Amino acid sequence: MCGILFINSPSFYDYHLRICDRFLDRVCYSQTSVFLIFVRRTAGHCFILALIFISGVHPAACVFTPIALIYRGYTFGGCIYIFFRVYRFSGAIVALVLYIPIHLMIDAVLIMGGGLAFSRAGGFRFCKSDGRELLIDFLLFVAIIAAVCLLEAVLLLAFFHPFGNVI
């Protein structure tokens, strides 16, 4: 909601417009292969997931999870406004088919990871068993993010990229 509310400020508007232009240019209408886009998007989301999981090693570090999720929510709202208001029909198609569903699924995974990090923060000890549990949970969530990004790649291939851009 904050992204939609603050969009009328010129600096916020320009920031969100750049994000949307970059998304359309580098993801939707890119000449880059869908596989490379899949790898880049998965790596980017896994970086945020890693920050969230690392925040679970100490209660003081738990502040990183809400910061990451608030920022994602802020940019999500602003980008939705830009897609519908500036790009009109083509932006609405991109937003409804690709941007909104994938963003919400990734946010759900990050929220679940944040809940796991919060539950782990109070009792985490820097020992082998806790580190192994953290790594196993992280890898499980990476697999879920990769599945969501694979869905995004399939949607890109089906709706926005020519079939020759698979590899």
PDB file of C-alpha atoms in Angstrom:
ATOM      1  CA  MET A   1       0.000   0.000   0.000  1.00  0.00           C
ATOM      2  CA  CYS A   2       2.847   2.396   0.789  1.00  0.00           C
ATOM      3  CA  GLY A   3       4.199   2.080  -2.746  1.00  0.00           C
ATOM      4  CA  ILE A   4       0.826   3.072  -4.166  1.00  0.00           C
ATOM      5  CA  LEU A   5       0.388   5.929  -1.687  1.00  0.00           C
ATOM      6  CA  PHE A   6       3.839   7.507  -2.153  1.00  0.00           C
ATOM      7  CA  ILE A   7       3.956   7.120  -5.932  1.00  0.00           C
ATOM      8  CA  ASN A   8       2.811  10.714  -6.530  1.00  0.00           C
ATOM      9  CA  SER A   9       6.130  12.087  -5.300  1.00  0.00           C
ATOM     10  CA  PRO A  10       8.409  12.664  -8.320  1.00  0.00           C
ATOM     11  CA  SER A  11      11.409  10.871  -6.816  1.00  0.00           C
ATOM     12  CA  PHE A  12       9.357   7.815  -5.852  1.00  0.00           C
ATOM     13  CA  TYR A  13       7.629   7.829  -9.233  1.00  0.00           C
ATOM     14  CA  ASP A  14      10.924   7.907 -11.132  1.00  0.00           C
ATOM     15  CA  TYR A  15      12.346   5.130  -8.964  1.00  0.00           C
ATOM     16  CA  HIS A  16       9.394   2.828  -9.604  1.00  0.00           C
ATOM     17  CA  LEU A  17       9.314   3.727 -13.285  1.00  0.00           C
ATOM     18  CA  ARG A  18      12.968   2.683 -13.585  1.00  0.00           C
ATOM     19  CA  ILE A  19      12.207  -0.614 -11.816  1.00  0.00           C
ATOM     20  CA  CYS A  20       9.306  -1.335 -14.180  1.00  0.00           C
ATOM     21  CA  ASP A  21      11.307  -0.334 -17.258  1.00  0.00           C
ATOM     22  CA  ARG A  22      14.129  -2.622 -16.145  1.00  0.00           C
ATOM     23  CA  PHE A  23      11.692  -5.496 -15.542  1.00  0.00           C
ATOM     24  CA  LEU A  24      10.116  -5.095 -18.969  1.00  0.00           C
ATOM     25  CA  ASP A  25      13.465  -4.615 -20.695  1.00  0.00           C
ATOM     26  CA  ARG A  26      15.484  -7.350 -18.950  1.00  0.00           C
ATOM     27  CA  VAL A  27      12.811  -9.950 -18.253  1.00  0.00           C
ATOM     28  CA  CYS A  28       9.689  -9.664 -20.400  1.00  0.00           C
ATOM     29  CA  TYR A  29      10.919  -8.337 -23.726  1.00  0.00           C
ATOM     30  CA  SER A  30      14.588  -9.267 -23.491  1.00  0.00           C
ATOM     31  CA  GLN A  31      16.585 -10.990 -26.182  1.00  0.00           C
ATOM     32  CA  THR A  32      18.356 -12.906 -23.402  1.00  0.00           C
ATOM     33  CA  SER A  33      17.655 -16.606 -23.135  1.00  0.00           C
ATOM     34  CA  VAL A  34      14.899 -17.697 -20.797  1.00  0.00           C
ATOM     35  CA  PHE A  35      17.323 -20.055 -19.046  1.00  0.00           C
ATOM     36  CA  LEU A  36      19.695 -17.175 -18.227  1.00  0.00           C
ATOM     37  CA  ILE A  37      16.784 -15.088 -16.953  1.00  0.00           C
ATOM     38  CA  PHE A  38      15.733 -18.056 -14.787  1.00  0.00           C
ATOM     39  CA  VAL A  39      19.230 -18.342 -13.315  1.00  0.00           C
ATOM     40  CA  ARG A  40      19.520 -14.606 -12.634  1.00  0.00           C
ATOM     41  CA  ARG A  41      16.080 -14.307 -11.047  1.00  0.00           C
ATOM     42  CA  THR A  42      16.622 -17.423  -8.924  1.00  0.00           C
ATOM     43  CA  ALA A  43      19.997 -16.136  -7.726  1.00  0.00           C
ATOM     44  CA  GLY A  44      18.534 -12.734  -6.851  1.00  0.00           C
ATOM     45  CA  HIS A  45      15.686 -14.196  -4.839  1.00  0.00           C
ATOM     46  CA  CYS A  46      18.031 -16.670  -3.141  1.00  0.00           C
ATOM     47  CA  PHE A  47      20.240 -13.766  -2.043  1.00  0.00           C
ATOM     48  CA  ILE A  48      17.296 -12.186  -0.235  1.00  0.00           C
ATOM     49  CA  LEU A  49      16.415 -15.587   1.212  1.00  0.00           C
ATOM     50  CA  ALA A  50      19.997 -15.975   2.447  1.00  0.00           C
ATOM     51  CA  LEU A  51      19.770 -12.608   4.246  1.00  0.00           C
ATOM     52  CA  ILE A  52      16.528 -13.711   5.854  1.00  0.00           C
ATOM     53  CA  PHE A  53      17.961 -17.046   6.946  1.00  0.00           C
ATOM     54  CA  ILE A  54      21.139 -15.439   8.288  1.00  0.00           C
ATOM     55  CA  SER A  55      18.959 -13.137  10.363  1.00  0.00           C
ATOM     56  CA  GLY A  56      17.824 -16.237  12.247  1.00  0.00           C
ATOM     57  CA  VAL A  57      21.155 -16.848  13.913  1.00  0.00           C
ATOM     58  CA  HIS A  58      20.701 -14.075  16.481  1.00  0.00           C
ATOM     59  CA  PRO A  59      17.604 -12.248  17.764  1.00  0.00           C
ATOM     60  CA  ALA A  60      19.172  -8.844  17.074  1.00  0.00           C
ATOM     61  CA  ALA A  61      19.568  -9.718  13.402  1.00  0.00           C
ATOM     62  CA  CYS A  62      15.849 -10.480  12.990  1.00  0.00           C
ATOM     63  CA  VAL A  63      15.337  -6.865  11.964  1.00  0.00           C
ATOM     64  CA  PHE A  64      16.578  -7.716   8.449  1.00  0.00           C
ATOM     65  CA  THR A  65      13.546  -9.856   7.639  1.00  0.00           C
ATOM     66  CA  PRO A  66      10.923  -7.102   8.079  1.00  0.00           C
ATOM     67  CA  ILE A  67      13.173  -4.610   6.287  1.00  0.00           C
ATOM     68  CA  ALA A  68      13.464  -6.908   3.260  1.00  0.00           C
ATOM     69  CA  LEU A  69       9.742  -7.660   3.206  1.00  0.00           C
ATOM     70  CA  ILE A  70       8.698  -4.028   3.678  1.00  0.00           C
ATOM     71  CA  TYR A  71      10.977  -2.952   0.832  1.00  0.00           C
ATOM     72  CA  ARG A  72       9.573  -5.678  -1.435  1.00  0.00           C
ATOM     73  CA  GLY A  73       6.028  -4.639  -0.522  1.00  0.00           C
ATOM     74  CA  TYR A  74       6.811  -0.983  -1.162  1.00  0.00           C
ATOM     75  CA  THR A  75       8.277  -1.644  -4.606  1.00  0.00           C
ATOM     76  CA  PHE A  76       5.460  -4.092  -5.399  1.00  0.00           C
ATOM     77  CA  GLY A  77       2.771  -1.486  -4.780  1.00  0.00           C
ATOM     78  CA  GLY A  78       4.554   1.208  -6.740  1.00  0.00           C
ATOM     79  CA  CYS A  79       5.228  -1.095  -9.669  1.00  0.00           C
ATOM     80  CA  ILE A  80       1.607  -2.226  -9.787  1.00  0.00           C
ATOM     81  CA  TYR A  81       0.583   1.429 -10.029  1.00  0.00           C
ATOM     82  CA  ILE A  82       3.088   2.035 -12.839  1.00  0.00           C
ATOM     83  CA  PHE A  83       2.092  -1.070 -14.783  1.00  0.00           C
ATOM     84  CA  PHE A  84      -1.592  -0.154 -14.750  1.00  0.00           C
ATOM     85  CA  ARG A  85      -1.329   3.624 -14.980  1.00  0.00           C
ATOM     86  CA  VAL A  86       1.605   4.185 -17.343  1.00  0.00           C
ATOM     87  CA  TYR A  87       1.718   1.072 -19.497  1.00  0.00           C
ATOM     88  CA  ARG A  88      -2.065   0.663 -19.530  1.00  0.00           C
ATOM     89  CA  PHE A  89      -3.272  -2.496 -21.288  1.00  0.00           C
ATOM     90  CA  SER A  90       0.134  -4.050 -22.040  1.00  0.00           C
ATOM     91  CA  GLY A  91       1.289  -3.292 -18.493  1.00  0.00           C
ATOM     92  CA  ALA A  92      -1.873  -4.828 -17.076  1.00  0.00           C
ATOM     93  CA  ILE A  93      -1.226  -8.011 -19.041  1.00  0.00           C
ATOM     94  CA  VAL A  94       2.374  -8.188 -17.799  1.00  0.00           C
ATOM     95  CA  ALA A  95       1.259  -7.461 -14.242  1.00  0.00           C
ATOM     96  CA  LEU A  96      -1.618  -9.949 -14.178  1.00  0.00           C
ATOM     97  CA  VAL A  97       0.087 -12.786 -16.020  1.00  0.00           C
ATOM     98  CA  LEU A  98       3.635 -12.531 -14.717  1.00  0.00           C
ATOM     99  CA  TYR A  99       4.499  -9.867 -12.162  1.00  0.00           C
ATOM    100  CA  ILE A 100       1.758 -10.211  -9.535  1.00  0.00           C
ATOM    101  CA  PRO A 101       1.546 -14.020  -9.270  1.00  0.00           C
ATOM    102  CA  ILE A 102       5.306 -14.596  -9.215  1.00  0.00           C
ATOM    103  CA  HIS A 103       5.940 -11.740  -6.788  1.00  0.00           C
ATOM    104  CA  LEU A 104       3.267 -12.999  -4.405  1.00  0.00           C
ATOM    105  CA  MET A 105       4.585 -16.562  -4.527  1.00  0.00           C
ATOM    106  CA  ILE A 106       8.150 -15.419  -3.842  1.00  0.00           C
ATOM    107  CA  ASP A 107       6.900 -13.211  -1.000  1.00  0.00           C
ATOM    108  CA  ALA A 108       5.053 -16.190   0.490  1.00  0.00           C
ATOM    109  CA  VAL A 109       8.271 -18.222   0.434  1.00  0.00           C
ATOM    110  CA  LEU A 110      10.215 -15.340   1.999  1.00  0.00           C
ATOM    111  CA  ILE A 111       7.583 -14.887   4.714  1.00  0.00           C
ATOM    112  CA  MET A 112       7.703 -18.592   5.537  1.00  0.00           C
ATOM    113  CA  GLY A 113      11.495 -18.389   5.630  1.00  0.00           C
ATOM    114  CA  GLY A 114      11.254 -15.354   7.899  1.00  0.00           C
ATOM    115  CA  GLY A 115       8.943 -17.226  10.257  1.00  0.00           C
ATOM    116  CA  LEU A 116      11.413 -20.081  10.381  1.00  0.00           C
ATOM    117  CA  ALA A 117      14.273 -17.643  11.010  1.00  0.00           C
ATOM    118  CA  PHE A 118      12.347 -15.966  13.847  1.00  0.00           C
ATOM    119  CA  SER A 119      11.595 -19.307  15.471  1.00  0.00           C
ATOM    120  CA  ARG A 120      15.228 -20.326  15.214  1.00  0.00           C
ATOM    121  CA  ALA A 121      16.784 -17.050  16.417  1.00  0.00           C
ATOM    122  CA  GLY A 122      16.305 -17.533  20.147  1.00  0.00           C
ATOM    123  CA  GLY A 123      17.810 -20.985  20.387  1.00  0.00           C
ATOM    124  CA  PHE A 124      20.416 -21.013  17.628  1.00  0.00           C
ATOM    125  CA  ARG A 125      23.823 -22.243  18.728  1.00  0.00           C
ATOM    126  CA  PHE A 126      26.837 -22.129  16.504  1.00  0.00           C
ATOM    127  CA  CYS A 127      27.327 -25.883  16.442  1.00  0.00           C
ATOM    128  CA  LYS A 128      27.370 -28.487  13.714  1.00  0.00           C
ATOM    129  CA  SER A 129      23.795 -29.713  14.163  1.00  0.00           C
ATOM    130  CA  ASP A 130      22.231 -26.241  14.130  1.00  0.00           C
ATOM    131  CA  GLY A 131      24.313 -25.273  11.117  1.00  0.00           C
ATOM    132  CA  ARG A 132      23.240 -28.427   9.300  1.00  0.00           C
ATOM    133  CA  GLU A 133      19.558 -27.738  10.062  1.00  0.00           C
ATOM    134  CA  LEU A 134      19.963 -24.191   8.815  1.00  0.00           C
ATOM    135  CA  LEU A 135      21.596 -25.398   5.605  1.00  0.00           C
ATOM    136  CA  ILE A 136      18.951 -28.086   4.982  1.00  0.00           C
ATOM    137  CA  ASP A 137      16.117 -25.602   5.529  1.00  0.00           C
ATOM    138  CA  PHE A 138      17.833 -23.063   3.297  1.00  0.00           C
ATOM    139  CA  LEU A 139      18.285 -25.591   0.502  1.00  0.00           C
ATOM    140  CA  LEU A 140      14.635 -26.631   0.779  1.00  0.00           C
ATOM    141  CA  PHE A 141      13.538 -23.021   0.394  1.00  0.00           C
ATOM    142  CA  VAL A 142      15.986 -22.530  -2.492  1.00  0.00           C
ATOM    143  CA  ALA A 143      14.293 -25.457  -4.244  1.00  0.00           C
ATOM    144  CA  ILE A 144      10.890 -23.833  -3.732  1.00  0.00           C
ATOM    145  CA  ILE A 145      12.185 -20.511  -5.093  1.00  0.00           C
ATOM    146  CA  ALA A 146      13.707 -22.333  -8.066  1.00  0.00           C
ATOM    147  CA  ALA A 147      10.323 -23.958  -8.740  1.00  0.00           C
ATOM    148  CA  VAL A 148       8.601 -20.560  -8.691  1.00  0.00           C
ATOM    149  CA  CYS A 149      11.264 -19.093 -10.975  1.00  0.00           C
ATOM    150  CA  LEU A 150      10.851 -22.083 -13.296  1.00  0.00           C
ATOM    151  CA  LEU A 151       7.146 -21.285 -13.470  1.00  0.00           C
ATOM    152  CA  GLU A 152       8.100 -17.699 -14.290  1.00  0.00           C
ATOM    153  CA  ALA A 153      10.394 -18.956 -17.064  1.00  0.00           C
ATOM    154  CA  VAL A 154       7.591 -21.090 -18.493  1.00  0.00           C
ATOM    155  CA  LEU A 155       5.232 -18.108 -18.412  1.00  0.00           C
ATOM    156  CA  LEU A 156       7.878 -15.960 -20.086  1.00  0.00           C
ATOM    157  CA  LEU A 157       8.338 -18.538 -22.779  1.00  0.00           C
ATOM    158  CA  ALA A 158       4.605 -18.988 -23.290  1.00  0.00           C
ATOM    159  CA  PHE A 159       3.574 -15.341 -23.397  1.00  0.00           C
ATOM    160  CA  PHE A 160       6.500 -12.998 -23.978  1.00  0.00           C
ATOM    161  CA  HIS A 161       9.536 -14.692 -25.545  1.00  0.00           C
ATOM    162  CA  PRO A 162       9.814 -16.345 -28.907  1.00  0.00           C
ATOM    163  CA  PHE A 163      10.432 -20.093 -28.728  1.00  0.00           C
ATOM    164  CA  GLY A 164      13.976 -19.642 -30.091  1.00  0.00           C
ATOM    165  CA  ASN A 165      15.038 -17.867 -26.881  1.00  0.00           C
ATOM    166  CA  VAL A 166      15.003 -20.956 -24.684  1.00  0.00           C
ATOM    167  CA  ILE A 167      18.790 -21.324 -24.508  1.00  0.00           C
TER     168      ILE A 167
END
